[in-house]
Amino acid sequence: MINFHILTIFKNIFSEYFFEGIIGKAQDKGLINIYTYDLRDYAEDKHKTVDDYIFGGGSMLFKPEPLFNAVENIQKNKILNNNKKCIILLTPQGQQLNHNLAKEIASFKDIIMICGRYEGVDERVRENLVTHEVSIGDYVLTGGELPSMVLIDVVSRLIPGVVGSQDSVSEDSFARGLIEHPQYTRPSMFRNWKVPEVLLSGNHKEILKWRRQESLRKTFYRRPDLLDSVKLSEEDLLFINKLKLKEE
Ligand code: ADE
């Protein structure tokens, strides 16, 4: 079970998304808990100020006090066991999220996520409060709320029992370091497009071979960078060499 704690100034954003589908069911089954906290509740003045001007010029930045107060409060009241800490700042400056980073994050029991807004957060939050900085891609969003939802989604899928069949998680793109092979369902003939014959053959050995090769083919053409860090068999290498020859 994983507890996700989201610090935000826009709590309402989250309710709809997390009630539905697999993430909603995961909460019903007690496999994950999602808590949202309004950062303004942790501000120190009567106006509940969470942001301020940037020293030296620029627009607005999250002040450190509400963030430290909120995290420390959660740690005191909600996180009873003194686990290794995981306090994530969602930021375009962070480590880019991928399957391996999601697996690392899924090893924590309590995950605190800070959703930045404005120009970001006071640097002292980075240096003295957060343990991980995570980006979901090389583009700048208006805040960390969407990235935190992406992170919760991808981490939750890795918890046994959240997705109906754990096989389908281990077969996903990236789970084995490759892009997933193409998949088809009925009808076997749609308009003029036929499902590859081998998939209708019932020959499991041949189907597995076809899937592996198509997975390698897709990865070779779309994400050749992935092939450098995946374990390949002799047979895989032969197949990739054939693809390379075709390219020449
Ligand atoms: N906040 C704004 N843009 C972001 C991004 N790309 N990833 C994570 N957090 C962000």
mmCIF file of C-alpha atoms and ligand atoms in Angstrom:
data_model
loop_
_atom_site.group_PDB
_atom_site.id
_atom_site.type_symbol
_atom_site.label_atom_id
_atom_site.label_comp_id
_atom_site.label_asym_id
_atom_site.label_seq_id
_atom_site.Cartn_x
_atom_site.Cartn_y
_atom_site.Cartn_z
ATOM 1 C CA MET A 1 0.000 0.000 0.000
ATOM 2 C CA ILE A 2 1.230 3.483 -0.852
ATOM 3 C CA ASN A 3 0.048 6.778 0.613
ATOM 4 C CA PHE A 4 0.299 9.730 -1.762
ATOM 5 C CA HIS A 5 0.263 13.193 -0.183
ATOM 6 C CA ILE A 6 -0.260 16.100 -2.581
ATOM 7 C CA LEU A 7 0.543 19.682 -1.579
ATOM 8 C CA THR A 8 -1.209 22.162 -3.838
ATOM 9 C CA ILE A 9 -3.110 25.429 -3.941
ATOM 10 C CA PHE A 10 -5.710 23.788 -6.237
ATOM 11 C CA LYS A 11 -7.096 20.793 -4.335
ATOM 12 C CA ASN A 12 -10.270 20.657 -6.445
ATOM 13 C CA ILE A 13 -8.353 19.691 -9.555
ATOM 14 C CA PHE A 14 -7.843 16.198 -8.208
ATOM 15 C CA SER A 15 -11.217 14.925 -7.112
ATOM 16 C CA GLU A 16 -12.750 13.856 -10.463
ATOM 17 C CA TYR A 17 -9.726 12.118 -11.876
ATOM 18 C CA PHE A 18 -8.948 10.041 -8.828
ATOM 19 C CA PHE A 19 -12.511 8.815 -8.306
ATOM 20 C CA GLU A 20 -12.685 7.080 -11.670
ATOM 21 C CA GLY A 21 -11.278 3.937 -13.236
ATOM 22 C CA ILE A 22 -8.334 1.948 -12.015
ATOM 23 C CA ILE A 23 -7.096 4.626 -9.607
ATOM 24 C CA GLY A 24 -10.568 4.910 -8.051
ATOM 25 C CA LYS A 25 -10.747 1.134 -7.609
ATOM 26 C CA ALA A 26 -7.238 0.995 -6.163
ATOM 27 C CA GLN A 27 -8.392 3.364 -3.425
ATOM 28 C CA ASP A 28 -11.544 1.314 -2.800
ATOM 29 C CA LYS A 29 -9.393 -1.802 -2.425
ATOM 30 C CA GLY A 30 -7.107 0.000 0.028
ATOM 31 C CA LEU A 31 -4.069 -0.426 -2.221
ATOM 32 C CA ILE A 32 -3.405 3.293 -2.358
ATOM 33 C CA ASN A 33 -4.530 6.351 -0.414
ATOM 34 C CA ILE A 34 -4.488 9.826 -1.909
ATOM 35 C CA TYR A 35 -4.506 12.827 0.414
ATOM 36 C CA THR A 36 -4.579 16.439 -0.782
ATOM 37 C CA TYR A 37 -3.510 19.395 1.338
ATOM 38 C CA ASP A 38 -4.170 23.067 0.667
ATOM 39 C CA LEU A 39 -0.861 24.868 1.005
ATOM 40 C CA ARG A 40 -2.653 28.008 2.135
ATOM 41 C CA ASP A 41 -3.604 26.211 5.341
ATOM 42 C CA TYR A 42 0.093 26.190 6.215
ATOM 43 C CA ALA A 43 0.790 29.869 5.511
ATOM 44 C CA GLU A 44 1.924 31.962 8.456
ATOM 45 C CA ASP A 45 -0.032 35.206 7.952
ATOM 46 C CA LYS A 46 -3.715 35.989 8.140
ATOM 47 C CA HIS A 47 -3.951 36.465 4.352
ATOM 48 C CA LYS A 48 -2.683 32.889 3.853
ATOM 49 C CA THR A 49 0.099 34.065 1.575
ATOM 50 C CA VAL A 50 2.022 31.291 -0.159
ATOM 51 C CA ASP A 51 4.004 33.302 -2.709
ATOM 52 C CA ASP A 52 6.206 36.382 -2.804
ATOM 53 C CA TYR A 53 8.361 38.471 -5.153
ATOM 54 C CA ILE A 54 11.706 37.123 -6.275
ATOM 55 C CA PHE A 55 14.782 38.845 -4.817
ATOM 56 C CA GLY A 56 16.722 40.530 -7.612
ATOM 57 C CA GLY A 57 13.720 40.727 -9.958
ATOM 58 C CA GLY A 58 11.248 38.396 -11.618
ATOM 59 C CA SER A 59 7.685 37.430 -10.857
ATOM 60 C CA MET A 60 6.369 35.294 -7.994
ATOM 61 C CA LEU A 61 7.751 32.269 -6.187
ATOM 62 C CA PHE A 62 6.428 29.877 -3.535
ATOM 63 C CA LYS A 63 7.680 30.970 -0.115
ATOM 64 C CA PRO A 64 9.522 28.346 1.922
ATOM 65 C CA GLU A 65 7.493 28.526 5.176
ATOM 66 C CA PRO A 66 4.160 27.009 3.993
ATOM 67 C CA LEU A 67 5.989 24.173 2.245
ATOM 68 C CA PHE A 68 8.190 23.293 5.233
ATOM 69 C CA ASN A 69 5.192 23.620 7.587
ATOM 70 C CA ALA A 70 3.025 21.362 5.415
ATOM 71 C CA VAL A 71 5.624 18.637 4.934
ATOM 72 C CA GLU A 72 6.604 18.617 8.604
ATOM 73 C CA ASN A 73 2.961 18.488 9.629
ATOM 74 C CA ILE A 74 2.255 15.516 7.362
ATOM 75 C CA GLN A 75 5.324 13.730 8.648
ATOM 76 C CA LYS A 76 4.242 14.299 12.238
ATOM 77 C CA ASN A 77 0.560 13.380 11.866
ATOM 78 C CA LYS A 78 0.228 10.990 8.963
ATOM 79 C CA ILE A 79 3.501 9.196 8.557
ATOM 80 C CA LEU A 80 3.733 7.086 11.639
ATOM 81 C CA ASN A 81 6.519 4.745 10.672
ATOM 82 C CA ASN A 82 9.853 6.375 10.143
ATOM 83 C CA ASN A 83 10.452 5.157 6.621
ATOM 84 C CA LYS A 84 12.983 6.454 4.168
ATOM 85 C CA LYS A 85 11.646 9.819 3.077
ATOM 86 C CA CYS A 86 10.311 10.566 -0.380
ATOM 87 C CA ILE A 87 9.493 14.244 -0.827
ATOM 88 C CA ILE A 88 9.116 15.064 -4.487
ATOM 89 C CA LEU A 89 9.132 18.460 -6.123
ATOM 90 C CA LEU A 90 7.448 18.359 -9.544
ATOM 91 C CA THR A 91 9.538 20.675 -11.697
ATOM 92 C CA PRO A 92 10.763 20.877 -15.295
ATOM 93 C CA GLN A 93 14.319 20.979 -13.836
ATOM 94 C CA GLY A 94 13.922 17.505 -12.336
ATOM 95 C CA GLN A 95 14.996 14.013 -13.372
ATOM 96 C CA GLN A 96 12.840 12.938 -16.289
ATOM 97 C CA LEU A 97 10.186 10.410 -15.299
ATOM 98 C CA ASN A 98 10.513 6.978 -16.866
ATOM 99 C CA HIS A 99 9.686 3.396 -15.947
ATOM 100 C CA ASN A 100 12.794 2.936 -13.786
ATOM 101 C CA LEU A 101 12.262 6.130 -11.813
ATOM 102 C CA ALA A 102 8.607 5.148 -11.292
ATOM 103 C CA LYS A 103 9.769 1.771 -9.911
ATOM 104 C CA GLU A 104 12.166 3.499 -7.530
ATOM 105 C CA ILE A 105 9.407 5.818 -6.291
ATOM 106 C CA ALA A 106 7.009 2.867 -5.923
ATOM 107 C CA SER A 107 9.346 1.412 -3.287
ATOM 108 C CA PHE A 108 8.344 4.129 -0.792
ATOM 109 C CA LYS A 109 5.355 3.781 1.486
ATOM 110 C CA ASP A 110 4.611 7.486 1.801
ATOM 111 C CA ILE A 111 5.190 9.837 -1.120
ATOM 112 C CA ILE A 112 4.840 13.564 -0.569
ATOM 113 C CA MET A 113 4.483 15.634 -3.742
ATOM 114 C CA ILE A 114 4.882 19.399 -3.971
ATOM 115 C CA CYS A 115 3.022 20.968 -6.893
ATOM 116 C CA GLY A 116 4.745 24.222 -7.804
ATOM 117 C CA ARG A 117 2.995 27.198 -9.431
ATOM 118 C CA TYR A 118 4.214 30.620 -10.565
ATOM 119 C CA GLU A 119 7.947 30.624 -11.264
ATOM 120 C CA GLY A 120 8.605 27.692 -8.928
ATOM 121 C CA VAL A 121 9.865 27.456 -5.359
ATOM 122 C CA ASP A 122 12.459 29.157 -3.178
ATOM 123 C CA GLU A 123 15.774 27.346 -3.711
ATOM 124 C CA ARG A 124 15.999 26.476 0.007
ATOM 125 C CA VAL A 125 13.076 24.094 -0.516
ATOM 126 C CA ARG A 126 15.125 22.239 -3.130
ATOM 127 C CA GLU A 127 18.224 22.193 -0.987
ATOM 128 C CA ASN A 128 16.773 21.349 2.404
ATOM 129 C CA LEU A 129 13.342 19.758 2.047
ATOM 130 C CA VAL A 130 12.897 17.690 -1.079
ATOM 131 C CA THR A 131 14.543 14.340 -1.721
ATOM 132 C CA HIS A 132 13.630 13.998 -5.421
ATOM 133 C CA GLU A 133 12.943 16.475 -8.237
ATOM 134 C CA VAL A 134 10.864 14.984 -11.038
ATOM 135 C CA SER A 135 9.961 16.300 -14.496
ATOM 136 C CA ILE A 136 7.452 14.682 -16.845
ATOM 137 C CA GLY A 137 9.087 16.102 -19.969
ATOM 138 C CA ASP A 138 11.001 18.956 -21.534
ATOM 139 C CA TYR A 139 8.191 21.496 -21.585
ATOM 140 C CA VAL A 140 6.834 23.887 -18.996
ATOM 141 C CA LEU A 141 3.312 23.447 -17.630
ATOM 142 C CA THR A 142 1.420 25.998 -15.556
ATOM 143 C CA GLY A 143 1.920 23.927 -12.414
ATOM 144 C CA GLY A 144 2.889 20.611 -10.881
ATOM 145 C CA GLU A 145 -0.690 19.313 -10.505
ATOM 146 C CA LEU A 146 -0.852 17.445 -13.823
ATOM 147 C CA PRO A 147 2.658 16.004 -13.340
ATOM 148 C CA SER A 148 1.703 14.776 -9.850
ATOM 149 C CA MET A 149 -1.340 13.029 -11.333
ATOM 150 C CA VAL A 150 0.859 11.422 -13.962
ATOM 151 C CA LEU A 151 3.241 10.262 -11.272
ATOM 152 C CA ILE A 152 0.481 8.799 -9.094
ATOM 153 C CA ASP A 153 -0.977 7.014 -12.098
ATOM 154 C CA VAL A 154 2.264 5.446 -13.254
ATOM 155 C CA VAL A 155 3.429 4.465 -9.749
ATOM 156 C CA SER A 156 0.035 2.997 -8.799
ATOM 157 C CA ARG A 157 0.016 0.696 -11.829
ATOM 158 C CA LEU A 158 3.160 -0.934 -10.478
ATOM 159 C CA ILE A 159 1.536 -1.976 -7.196
ATOM 160 C CA PRO A 160 0.425 -5.629 -7.374
ATOM 161 C CA GLY A 161 -3.385 -5.822 -7.531
ATOM 162 C CA VAL A 162 -3.976 -2.331 -8.937
ATOM 163 C CA VAL A 163 -4.112 -3.455 -12.561
ATOM 164 C CA GLY A 164 -6.255 -6.570 -13.074
ATOM 165 C CA SER A 165 -3.547 -8.678 -14.627
ATOM 166 C CA GLN A 166 0.012 -8.106 -13.455
ATOM 167 C CA ASP A 167 1.077 -9.814 -16.708
ATOM 168 C CA SER A 168 -0.208 -6.864 -18.640
ATOM 169 C CA VAL A 169 1.948 -4.524 -16.545
ATOM 170 C CA SER A 170 5.083 -6.570 -17.051
ATOM 171 C CA GLU A 171 4.366 -6.715 -20.801
ATOM 172 C CA ASP A 172 3.853 -2.955 -21.102
ATOM 173 C CA SER A 173 6.066 -0.786 -23.200
ATOM 174 C CA PHE A 174 9.259 0.025 -21.247
ATOM 175 C CA ALA A 175 8.629 -2.623 -18.566
ATOM 176 C CA ARG A 176 11.102 -4.871 -20.373
ATOM 177 C CA GLY A 177 13.050 -1.991 -21.790
ATOM 178 C CA LEU A 178 11.362 -2.254 -25.196
ATOM 179 C CA ILE A 179 8.277 -0.788 -26.834
ATOM 180 C CA GLU A 180 5.317 -3.156 -26.730
ATOM 181 C CA HIS A 181 4.512 -5.309 -29.771
ATOM 182 C CA PRO A 182 1.361 -4.497 -31.825
ATOM 183 C CA GLN A 183 -1.907 -6.010 -30.540
ATOM 184 C CA TYR A 184 -5.203 -6.844 -32.257
ATOM 185 C CA THR A 185 -8.698 -7.907 -31.317
ATOM 186 C CA ARG A 186 -11.745 -9.099 -33.283
ATOM 187 C CA PRO A 187 -12.737 -8.891 -36.087
ATOM 188 C CA SER A 188 -9.775 -10.654 -37.695
ATOM 189 C CA MET A 189 -10.657 -8.831 -40.918
ATOM 190 C CA PHE A 190 -11.662 -5.178 -40.605
ATOM 191 C CA ARG A 191 -12.304 -3.345 -43.889
ATOM 192 C CA ASN A 192 -9.411 -4.650 -45.899
ATOM 193 C CA TRP A 193 -6.992 -5.002 -43.000
ATOM 194 C CA LYS A 194 -6.226 -8.456 -41.726
ATOM 195 C CA VAL A 195 -4.765 -9.467 -38.374
ATOM 196 C CA PRO A 196 -1.323 -11.109 -38.898
ATOM 197 C CA GLU A 197 -1.862 -14.805 -39.627
ATOM 198 C CA VAL A 198 0.478 -16.081 -36.927
ATOM 199 C CA LEU A 199 -1.735 -14.562 -34.194
ATOM 200 C CA LEU A 200 -4.673 -16.657 -35.372
ATOM 201 C CA SER A 201 -2.615 -19.842 -35.614
ATOM 202 C CA GLY A 202 -2.816 -20.913 -31.975
ATOM 203 C CA ASN A 203 0.910 -21.716 -32.089
ATOM 204 C CA HIS A 204 2.156 -20.150 -28.856
ATOM 205 C CA LYS A 205 5.827 -20.552 -29.567
ATOM 206 C CA GLU A 206 5.479 -18.783 -32.904
ATOM 207 C CA ILE A 207 3.288 -16.087 -31.356
ATOM 208 C CA LEU A 208 5.886 -15.375 -28.662
ATOM 209 C CA LYS A 209 8.607 -15.189 -31.311
ATOM 210 C CA TRP A 210 6.519 -12.818 -33.439
ATOM 211 C CA ARG A 211 5.781 -10.589 -30.439
ATOM 212 C CA ARG A 212 9.431 -10.359 -29.478
ATOM 213 C CA GLN A 213 10.465 -9.523 -33.025
ATOM 214 C CA GLU A 214 7.748 -6.910 -33.502
ATOM 215 C CA SER A 215 8.677 -5.365 -30.177
ATOM 216 C CA LEU A 216 12.302 -5.197 -31.310
ATOM 217 C CA ARG A 217 11.239 -3.808 -34.694
ATOM 218 C CA LYS A 218 9.163 -1.008 -33.161
ATOM 219 C CA THR A 219 11.909 -0.145 -30.717
ATOM 220 C CA PHE A 220 14.530 -0.165 -33.493
ATOM 221 C CA TYR A 221 12.578 2.330 -35.585
ATOM 222 C CA ARG A 222 11.014 4.494 -32.875
ATOM 223 C CA ARG A 223 13.349 4.431 -29.879
ATOM 224 C CA PRO A 224 16.715 2.956 -30.905
ATOM 225 C CA ASP A 225 18.249 4.552 -27.764
ATOM 226 C CA LEU A 226 16.402 1.944 -25.652
ATOM 227 C CA LEU A 227 18.252 -0.926 -27.340
ATOM 228 C CA ASP A 228 21.522 0.127 -25.690
ATOM 229 C CA SER A 229 20.302 -0.676 -22.208
ATOM 230 C CA VAL A 230 18.315 -3.860 -22.730
ATOM 231 C CA LYS A 231 19.528 -7.474 -22.510
ATOM 232 C CA LEU A 232 19.363 -8.996 -25.986
ATOM 233 C CA SER A 233 19.657 -12.675 -26.871
ATOM 234 C CA GLU A 234 21.636 -14.026 -29.834
ATOM 235 C CA GLU A 235 18.346 -14.386 -31.696
ATOM 236 C CA ASP A 236 17.397 -10.768 -30.918
ATOM 237 C CA LEU A 237 20.753 -9.534 -32.189
ATOM 238 C CA LEU A 238 20.404 -11.513 -35.407
ATOM 239 C CA PHE A 239 16.977 -9.981 -35.973
ATOM 240 C CA ILE A 240 18.250 -6.454 -35.310
ATOM 241 C CA ASN A 241 21.159 -7.006 -37.673
ATOM 242 C CA LYS A 242 18.671 -7.932 -40.372
ATOM 243 C CA LEU A 243 16.803 -4.664 -39.724
ATOM 244 C CA LYS A 244 20.082 -2.755 -39.919
ATOM 245 C CA LEU A 245 20.972 -4.383 -43.254
ATOM 246 C CA LYS A 246 17.588 -3.388 -44.624
ATOM 247 C CA GLU A 247 18.356 0.216 -43.720
ATOM 248 C CA GLU A 248 21.641 0.296 -45.659
HETATM 249 N N1 ADE B 1 5.877 21.894 -13.619
HETATM 250 C C1 ADE B 1 5.818 22.618 -14.752
HETATM 251 N N2 ADE B 1 6.228 21.931 -15.807
HETATM 252 C C2 ADE B 1 6.588 20.691 -15.353
HETATM 253 C C3 ADE B 1 7.095 19.527 -15.961
HETATM 254 N N3 ADE B 1 7.353 19.447 -17.264
HETATM 255 N N4 ADE B 1 7.324 18.452 -15.186
HETATM 256 C C4 ADE B 1 7.092 18.510 -13.854
HETATM 257 N N5 ADE B 1 6.614 19.589 -13.225
HETATM 258 C C5 ADE B 1 6.367 20.667 -13.958
#
